[in-house]
């Protein structure tokens, strides 16, 4: 299907022609990377509420003004605001064939609202894909971050993006800093707080029989392969 036909496709549609996928996973699980890759492979827009909120902040729109304090404190934006943003995004022409949602739903109330939004469009969530990574591995991934003390704050990782000289920025030679926020104890506490509502979302989709878990502790390519296989299984599920 060409872009032109995709954009002019009728809105709504039924469950067989609209692919609504939800990505679930903790910060550091690689969900954002996988969402972008799947979006390309499946020709569906990848929709991230975090990106929509950051764009609103940059534009200084009324939505940006509303969400700024929550983003600055790292807290969840109220459900009513978040759900309205997603309702608006799902009504855009490029979402007619479906979307891959990243970072939404983050609470059970959001998951229930998404079900209602889908039902109103004659469709349903086809699959919720949980990129599963053990807590200790997430702590290890997230706490390995090092940031240079230069004005551009270049970001490294002790294993996956190590600098050429240990502790020094490749670009400007300044010392690399291990931020207090990235210390293992702080990362573990933050992750535990964020994972509690995520498990509610996982329960929601498990109860509806649309949850598929894939192991996130593999190469990027292997995770993508497993996700594509899981999506195929979702597609073949009766009523999908
Ligand atoms: P993210 O890029 O997904 O980590 O999101 C960045 C920030 O946007 C989060 O820390 C929240 O403040 C906000 N946010 C993103 N998605 C949601 C959501 N589904 N519900 C509430 N707040 C959200």
mmCIF file of C-alpha atoms and ligand atoms in Angstrom:
data_model
loop_
_atom_site.group_PDB
_atom_site.id
_atom_site.type_symbol
_atom_site.label_atom_id
_atom_site.label_comp_id
_atom_site.label_asym_id
_atom_site.label_seq_id
_atom_site.Cartn_x
_atom_site.Cartn_y
_atom_site.Cartn_z
ATOM 1 C CA UNK A 1 0.000 0.000 0.000
ATOM 2 C CA UNK A 2 1.368 3.434 -0.891
ATOM 3 C CA UNK A 3 1.467 6.364 1.477
ATOM 4 C CA UNK A 4 -1.172 8.144 -0.577
ATOM 5 C CA UNK A 5 -3.673 5.295 -0.284
ATOM 6 C CA UNK A 6 -2.844 4.914 3.399
ATOM 7 C CA UNK A 7 -3.601 8.556 4.116
ATOM 8 C CA UNK A 8 -6.891 8.464 2.239
ATOM 9 C CA UNK A 9 -8.047 5.161 3.746
ATOM 10 C CA UNK A 10 -11.410 5.430 5.496
ATOM 11 C CA UNK A 11 -11.367 6.158 9.202
ATOM 12 C CA UNK A 12 -12.410 3.614 11.741
ATOM 13 C CA UNK A 13 -12.878 0.299 9.985
ATOM 14 C CA UNK A 14 -13.315 -3.033 11.641
ATOM 15 C CA UNK A 15 -11.084 -5.197 13.767
ATOM 16 C CA UNK A 16 -9.629 -7.041 10.797
ATOM 17 C CA UNK A 17 -8.410 -3.942 8.961
ATOM 18 C CA UNK A 18 -7.153 -1.809 11.853
ATOM 19 C CA UNK A 19 -4.016 -2.848 13.704
ATOM 20 C CA UNK A 20 -3.858 -1.297 17.157
ATOM 21 C CA UNK A 21 -0.773 -2.527 18.991
ATOM 22 C CA UNK A 22 0.364 -1.511 22.446
ATOM 23 C CA UNK A 23 3.999 -1.772 23.543
ATOM 24 C CA UNK A 24 4.553 -2.391 27.241
ATOM 25 C CA UNK A 25 7.860 -2.399 29.046
ATOM 26 C CA UNK A 26 9.883 -0.698 31.738
ATOM 27 C CA UNK A 27 12.226 2.211 30.996
ATOM 28 C CA UNK A 28 15.436 0.740 29.605
ATOM 29 C CA UNK A 29 13.708 -2.328 28.121
ATOM 30 C CA UNK A 30 14.335 -1.090 24.567
ATOM 31 C CA UNK A 31 10.661 -0.488 23.863
ATOM 32 C CA UNK A 32 11.206 2.830 22.056
ATOM 33 C CA UNK A 33 13.755 1.308 19.667
ATOM 34 C CA UNK A 34 11.496 -1.650 18.940
ATOM 35 C CA UNK A 35 8.428 0.534 18.403
ATOM 36 C CA UNK A 36 10.268 2.549 15.754
ATOM 37 C CA UNK A 37 11.532 -0.623 14.015
ATOM 38 C CA UNK A 38 8.086 -2.252 14.041
ATOM 39 C CA UNK A 39 6.490 0.945 12.748
ATOM 40 C CA UNK A 40 8.799 0.829 9.719
ATOM 41 C CA UNK A 41 8.298 -2.887 9.138
ATOM 42 C CA UNK A 42 4.514 -2.751 9.421
ATOM 43 C CA UNK A 43 4.005 0.670 7.820
ATOM 44 C CA UNK A 44 2.143 1.955 10.873
ATOM 45 C CA UNK A 45 2.753 5.220 12.743
ATOM 46 C CA UNK A 46 4.598 4.810 16.031
ATOM 47 C CA UNK A 47 2.814 7.025 18.543
ATOM 48 C CA UNK A 48 4.551 7.945 21.790
ATOM 49 C CA UNK A 49 2.716 10.060 24.360
ATOM 50 C CA UNK A 50 6.101 11.187 25.720
ATOM 51 C CA UNK A 51 7.031 12.514 22.245
ATOM 52 C CA UNK A 52 3.634 14.211 21.839
ATOM 53 C CA UNK A 53 4.060 15.932 25.209
ATOM 54 C CA UNK A 54 7.647 17.011 24.462
ATOM 55 C CA UNK A 55 6.530 18.441 21.087
ATOM 56 C CA UNK A 56 3.798 20.414 22.889
ATOM 57 C CA UNK A 57 6.413 21.749 25.318
ATOM 58 C CA UNK A 58 8.658 22.889 22.453
ATOM 59 C CA UNK A 59 5.732 24.584 20.685
ATOM 60 C CA UNK A 60 4.614 26.243 23.923
ATOM 61 C CA UNK A 61 1.008 25.232 23.124
ATOM 62 C CA UNK A 62 -1.715 25.198 25.837
ATOM 63 C CA UNK A 63 -1.108 21.439 26.168
ATOM 64 C CA UNK A 64 2.595 22.160 26.689
ATOM 65 C CA UNK A 65 1.779 24.593 29.491
ATOM 66 C CA UNK A 66 -0.475 21.996 31.153
ATOM 67 C CA UNK A 67 1.987 19.113 31.003
ATOM 68 C CA UNK A 68 5.229 20.984 31.779
ATOM 69 C CA UNK A 69 5.114 20.607 35.589
ATOM 70 C CA UNK A 70 4.443 16.868 35.337
ATOM 71 C CA UNK A 71 7.255 16.261 32.859
ATOM 72 C CA UNK A 72 9.637 18.358 34.923
ATOM 73 C CA UNK A 73 8.855 16.330 38.041
ATOM 74 C CA UNK A 74 8.871 13.027 36.112
ATOM 75 C CA UNK A 75 5.276 12.365 37.232
ATOM 76 C CA UNK A 76 2.438 10.957 35.177
ATOM 77 C CA UNK A 77 0.297 13.527 33.376
ATOM 78 C CA UNK A 78 -3.351 13.220 34.580
ATOM 79 C CA UNK A 79 -5.310 10.505 32.776
ATOM 80 C CA UNK A 80 -7.945 12.901 31.391
ATOM 81 C CA UNK A 81 -5.291 15.012 29.609
ATOM 82 C CA UNK A 82 -3.380 11.997 28.325
ATOM 83 C CA UNK A 83 -6.499 10.223 27.066
ATOM 84 C CA UNK A 84 -7.658 13.362 25.217
ATOM 85 C CA UNK A 85 -4.260 13.602 23.480
ATOM 86 C CA UNK A 86 -4.459 9.973 22.349
ATOM 87 C CA UNK A 87 -8.091 10.313 21.211
ATOM 88 C CA UNK A 88 -7.032 13.238 19.044
ATOM 89 C CA UNK A 89 -4.013 11.362 17.649
ATOM 90 C CA UNK A 90 -6.057 8.249 16.803
ATOM 91 C CA UNK A 91 -8.485 10.433 14.850
ATOM 92 C CA UNK A 92 -5.708 11.619 12.481
ATOM 93 C CA UNK A 93 -5.908 10.204 8.934
ATOM 94 C CA UNK A 94 -2.546 8.401 9.157
ATOM 95 C CA UNK A 95 -3.890 6.321 12.061
ATOM 96 C CA UNK A 96 -6.774 4.897 10.003
ATOM 97 C CA UNK A 97 -4.988 1.549 9.423
ATOM 98 C CA UNK A 98 -3.768 1.452 12.987
ATOM 99 C CA UNK A 99 -0.935 2.564 15.240
ATOM 100 C CA UNK A 100 1.755 1.208 17.506
ATOM 101 C CA UNK A 101 1.428 2.894 20.876
ATOM 102 C CA UNK A 102 4.523 3.466 22.980
ATOM 103 C CA UNK A 103 4.188 4.826 26.504
ATOM 104 C CA UNK A 104 0.390 4.593 26.465
ATOM 105 C CA UNK A 105 -1.535 3.204 28.288
ATOM 106 C CA UNK A 106 0.463 3.647 31.513
ATOM 107 C CA UNK A 107 -2.433 3.092 33.944
ATOM 108 C CA UNK A 108 -5.438 0.777 34.084
ATOM 109 C CA UNK A 109 -7.784 3.774 33.596
ATOM 110 C CA UNK A 110 -5.906 4.666 30.402
ATOM 111 C CA UNK A 111 -6.130 1.063 29.180
ATOM 112 C CA UNK A 112 -9.884 1.043 29.790
ATOM 113 C CA UNK A 113 -10.244 4.396 27.997
ATOM 114 C CA UNK A 114 -8.302 3.020 25.025
ATOM 115 C CA UNK A 115 -10.692 0.044 24.856
ATOM 116 C CA UNK A 116 -13.613 2.476 24.730
ATOM 117 C CA UNK A 117 -11.923 4.608 22.068
ATOM 118 C CA UNK A 118 -11.272 1.529 19.950
ATOM 119 C CA UNK A 119 -14.821 0.224 20.429
ATOM 120 C CA UNK A 120 -16.134 3.602 19.280
ATOM 121 C CA UNK A 121 -14.166 3.106 16.071
ATOM 122 C CA UNK A 122 -15.346 -0.467 15.605
ATOM 123 C CA UNK A 123 -12.024 -2.011 16.498
ATOM 124 C CA UNK A 124 -10.029 -3.287 19.486
ATOM 125 C CA UNK A 125 -6.470 -3.610 20.709
ATOM 126 C CA UNK A 126 -5.080 -6.457 18.615
ATOM 127 C CA UNK A 127 -2.114 -7.157 20.836
ATOM 128 C CA UNK A 128 -0.206 -5.840 23.829
ATOM 129 C CA UNK A 129 3.472 -6.685 23.473
ATOM 130 C CA UNK A 130 5.428 -6.833 26.699
ATOM 131 C CA UNK A 131 9.193 -6.449 26.249
ATOM 132 C CA UNK A 132 10.273 -8.228 29.411
ATOM 133 C CA UNK A 133 13.618 -7.495 31.057
ATOM 134 C CA UNK A 134 14.541 -8.400 34.639
ATOM 135 C CA UNK A 135 14.767 -5.538 37.110
ATOM 136 C CA UNK A 136 18.468 -6.088 37.820
ATOM 137 C CA UNK A 137 19.332 -5.951 34.120
ATOM 138 C CA UNK A 138 17.348 -2.705 33.770
ATOM 139 C CA UNK A 139 19.229 -1.238 36.733
ATOM 140 C CA UNK A 140 22.489 -2.280 35.102
ATOM 141 C CA UNK A 141 21.514 -0.802 31.709
ATOM 142 C CA UNK A 142 20.224 2.484 33.121
ATOM 143 C CA UNK A 143 22.930 3.030 35.710
ATOM 144 C CA UNK A 144 25.697 2.565 33.118
ATOM 145 C CA UNK A 145 24.972 5.976 31.646
ATOM 146 C CA UNK A 146 27.758 8.575 31.735
ATOM 147 C CA UNK A 147 27.321 12.180 30.637
ATOM 148 C CA UNK A 148 30.103 14.562 29.663
ATOM 149 C CA UNK A 149 30.481 17.772 31.622
ATOM 150 C CA UNK A 150 30.839 19.867 28.447
ATOM 151 C CA UNK A 151 28.066 22.202 27.245
ATOM 152 C CA UNK A 152 26.607 19.596 24.833
ATOM 153 C CA UNK A 153 26.305 16.902 27.535
ATOM 154 C CA UNK A 154 27.241 13.982 25.228
ATOM 155 C CA UNK A 155 25.818 10.694 26.522
ATOM 156 C CA UNK A 156 27.764 7.399 26.813
ATOM 157 C CA UNK A 157 27.185 3.980 28.298
ATOM 158 C CA UNK A 158 29.934 2.002 30.005
ATOM 159 C CA UNK A 159 29.242 -1.045 27.803
ATOM 160 C CA UNK A 160 26.940 -0.290 24.875
ATOM 161 C CA UNK A 161 28.471 3.099 23.987
ATOM 162 C CA UNK A 162 31.815 3.270 25.739
ATOM 163 C CA UNK A 163 34.117 6.252 25.116
ATOM 164 C CA UNK A 164 37.480 5.561 23.458
ATOM 165 C CA UNK A 165 39.300 6.665 26.634
ATOM 166 C CA UNK A 166 37.648 5.566 29.872
ATOM 167 C CA UNK A 167 36.005 8.450 31.731
ATOM 168 C CA UNK A 168 36.677 11.010 28.943
ATOM 169 C CA UNK A 169 34.313 12.409 26.301
ATOM 170 C CA UNK A 170 35.331 11.488 22.713
ATOM 171 C CA UNK A 171 34.051 14.818 21.380
ATOM 172 C CA UNK A 172 35.403 17.394 23.811
ATOM 173 C CA UNK A 173 37.728 15.467 26.158
ATOM 174 C CA UNK A 174 35.896 16.561 29.335
ATOM 175 C CA UNK A 175 35.387 14.214 32.290
ATOM 176 C CA UNK A 176 32.366 11.886 32.169
ATOM 177 C CA UNK A 177 29.995 12.223 35.080
ATOM 178 C CA UNK A 178 27.881 9.494 36.734
ATOM 179 C CA UNK A 179 24.815 11.540 37.669
ATOM 180 C CA UNK A 180 23.231 11.057 41.070
ATOM 181 C CA UNK A 181 19.961 10.165 39.290
ATOM 182 C CA UNK A 182 21.731 7.315 37.499
ATOM 183 C CA UNK A 183 23.219 5.669 40.638
ATOM 184 C CA UNK A 184 22.000 2.050 40.973
ATOM 185 C CA UNK A 185 20.042 2.627 44.238
ATOM 186 C CA UNK A 186 18.215 5.642 42.784
ATOM 187 C CA UNK A 187 17.547 3.875 39.478
ATOM 188 C CA UNK A 188 16.172 0.790 41.292
ATOM 189 C CA UNK A 189 13.833 2.917 43.440
ATOM 190 C CA UNK A 190 12.608 4.909 40.420
ATOM 191 C CA UNK A 191 12.049 1.745 38.364
ATOM 192 C CA UNK A 192 10.097 0.014 41.115
ATOM 193 C CA UNK A 193 7.809 3.059 41.361
ATOM 194 C CA UNK A 194 7.234 3.130 37.612
ATOM 195 C CA UNK A 195 6.706 -0.604 37.241
ATOM 196 C CA UNK A 196 3.770 -0.859 39.671
ATOM 197 C CA UNK A 197 1.217 0.800 37.322
ATOM 198 C CA UNK A 198 2.800 -1.029 34.360
ATOM 199 C CA UNK A 199 1.832 -4.352 35.953
ATOM 200 C CA UNK A 200 -1.789 -3.141 36.171
ATOM 201 C CA UNK A 201 -1.698 -2.524 32.416
ATOM 202 C CA UNK A 202 -0.168 -5.968 31.879
ATOM 203 C CA UNK A 203 -2.947 -7.545 33.985
ATOM 204 C CA UNK A 204 -5.566 -5.656 31.989
ATOM 205 C CA UNK A 205 -4.355 -7.104 28.673
ATOM 206 C CA UNK A 206 -3.693 -10.528 30.139
ATOM 207 C CA UNK A 207 -7.324 -10.649 31.364
ATOM 208 C CA UNK A 208 -8.449 -9.799 27.820
ATOM 209 C CA UNK A 209 -6.258 -12.530 26.330
ATOM 210 C CA UNK A 210 -4.219 -10.198 24.094
ATOM 211 C CA UNK A 211 -0.922 -10.068 26.010
ATOM 212 C CA UNK A 212 2.257 -11.477 24.442
ATOM 213 C CA UNK A 213 5.570 -11.327 26.285
ATOM 214 C CA UNK A 214 8.910 -11.407 24.479
ATOM 215 C CA UNK A 215 12.341 -11.582 26.054
ATOM 216 C CA UNK A 216 14.014 -8.185 25.912
ATOM 217 C CA UNK A 217 17.445 -9.444 27.024
ATOM 218 C CA UNK A 218 18.481 -10.378 23.480
ATOM 219 C CA UNK A 219 19.987 -8.519 20.525
ATOM 220 C CA UNK A 220 17.826 -5.792 18.993
ATOM 221 C CA UNK A 221 17.321 -7.969 15.877
ATOM 222 C CA UNK A 222 16.248 -11.030 17.903
ATOM 223 C CA UNK A 223 13.731 -8.986 19.898
ATOM 224 C CA UNK A 224 12.268 -7.574 16.651
ATOM 225 C CA UNK A 225 11.965 -11.091 15.182
ATOM 226 C CA UNK A 226 10.149 -12.321 18.306
ATOM 227 C CA UNK A 227 7.850 -9.300 18.287
ATOM 228 C CA UNK A 228 6.929 -9.808 14.608
ATOM 229 C CA UNK A 229 6.133 -13.466 15.354
ATOM 230 C CA UNK A 230 4.010 -12.416 18.345
ATOM 231 C CA UNK A 231 2.122 -9.895 16.183
ATOM 232 C CA UNK A 232 1.438 -12.609 13.608
ATOM 233 C CA UNK A 233 0.003 -14.822 16.371
ATOM 234 C CA UNK A 234 -2.154 -11.901 17.557
ATOM 235 C CA UNK A 235 -3.401 -11.369 14.004
ATOM 236 C CA UNK A 236 -4.478 -14.998 13.698
ATOM 237 C CA UNK A 237 -6.242 -15.001 17.074
ATOM 238 C CA UNK A 238 -10.030 -15.360 16.644
ATOM 239 C CA UNK A 239 -11.757 -11.972 16.875
ATOM 240 C CA UNK A 240 -8.525 -10.018 16.297
HETATM 241 P P1 LIG B 1 8.374 8.933 28.173
HETATM 242 O O1 LIG B 1 9.123 9.570 27.049
HETATM 243 O O2 LIG B 1 7.420 7.845 27.717
HETATM 244 O O3 LIG B 1 9.256 8.467 29.292
HETATM 245 O O4 LIG B 1 7.435 10.069 28.799
HETATM 246 C C1 LIG B 1 7.970 11.263 29.316
HETATM 247 C C2 LIG B 1 7.000 11.848 30.321
HETATM 248 O O5 LIG B 1 5.745 12.132 29.691
HETATM 249 C C3 LIG B 1 6.644 10.945 31.482
HETATM 250 O O6 LIG B 1 7.594 11.026 32.529
HETATM 251 C C4 LIG B 1 5.302 11.494 31.919
HETATM 252 O O7 LIG B 1 5.469 12.707 32.630
HETATM 253 C C5 LIG B 1 4.670 11.844 30.578
HETATM 254 N N1 LIG B 1 3.895 10.718 30.008
HETATM 255 C C6 LIG B 1 4.199 10.006 28.890
HETATM 256 N N2 LIG B 1 3.258 9.087 28.639
HETATM 257 C C7 LIG B 1 2.338 9.190 29.633
HETATM 258 C C8 LIG B 1 1.130 8.495 29.947
HETATM 259 N N3 LIG B 1 0.675 7.494 29.190
HETATM 260 N N4 LIG B 1 0.446 8.907 31.046
HETATM 261 C C9 LIG B 1 0.873 9.924 31.806
HETATM 262 N N5 LIG B 1 2.011 10.609 31.587
HETATM 263 C C10 LIG B 1 2.744 10.252 30.504
#
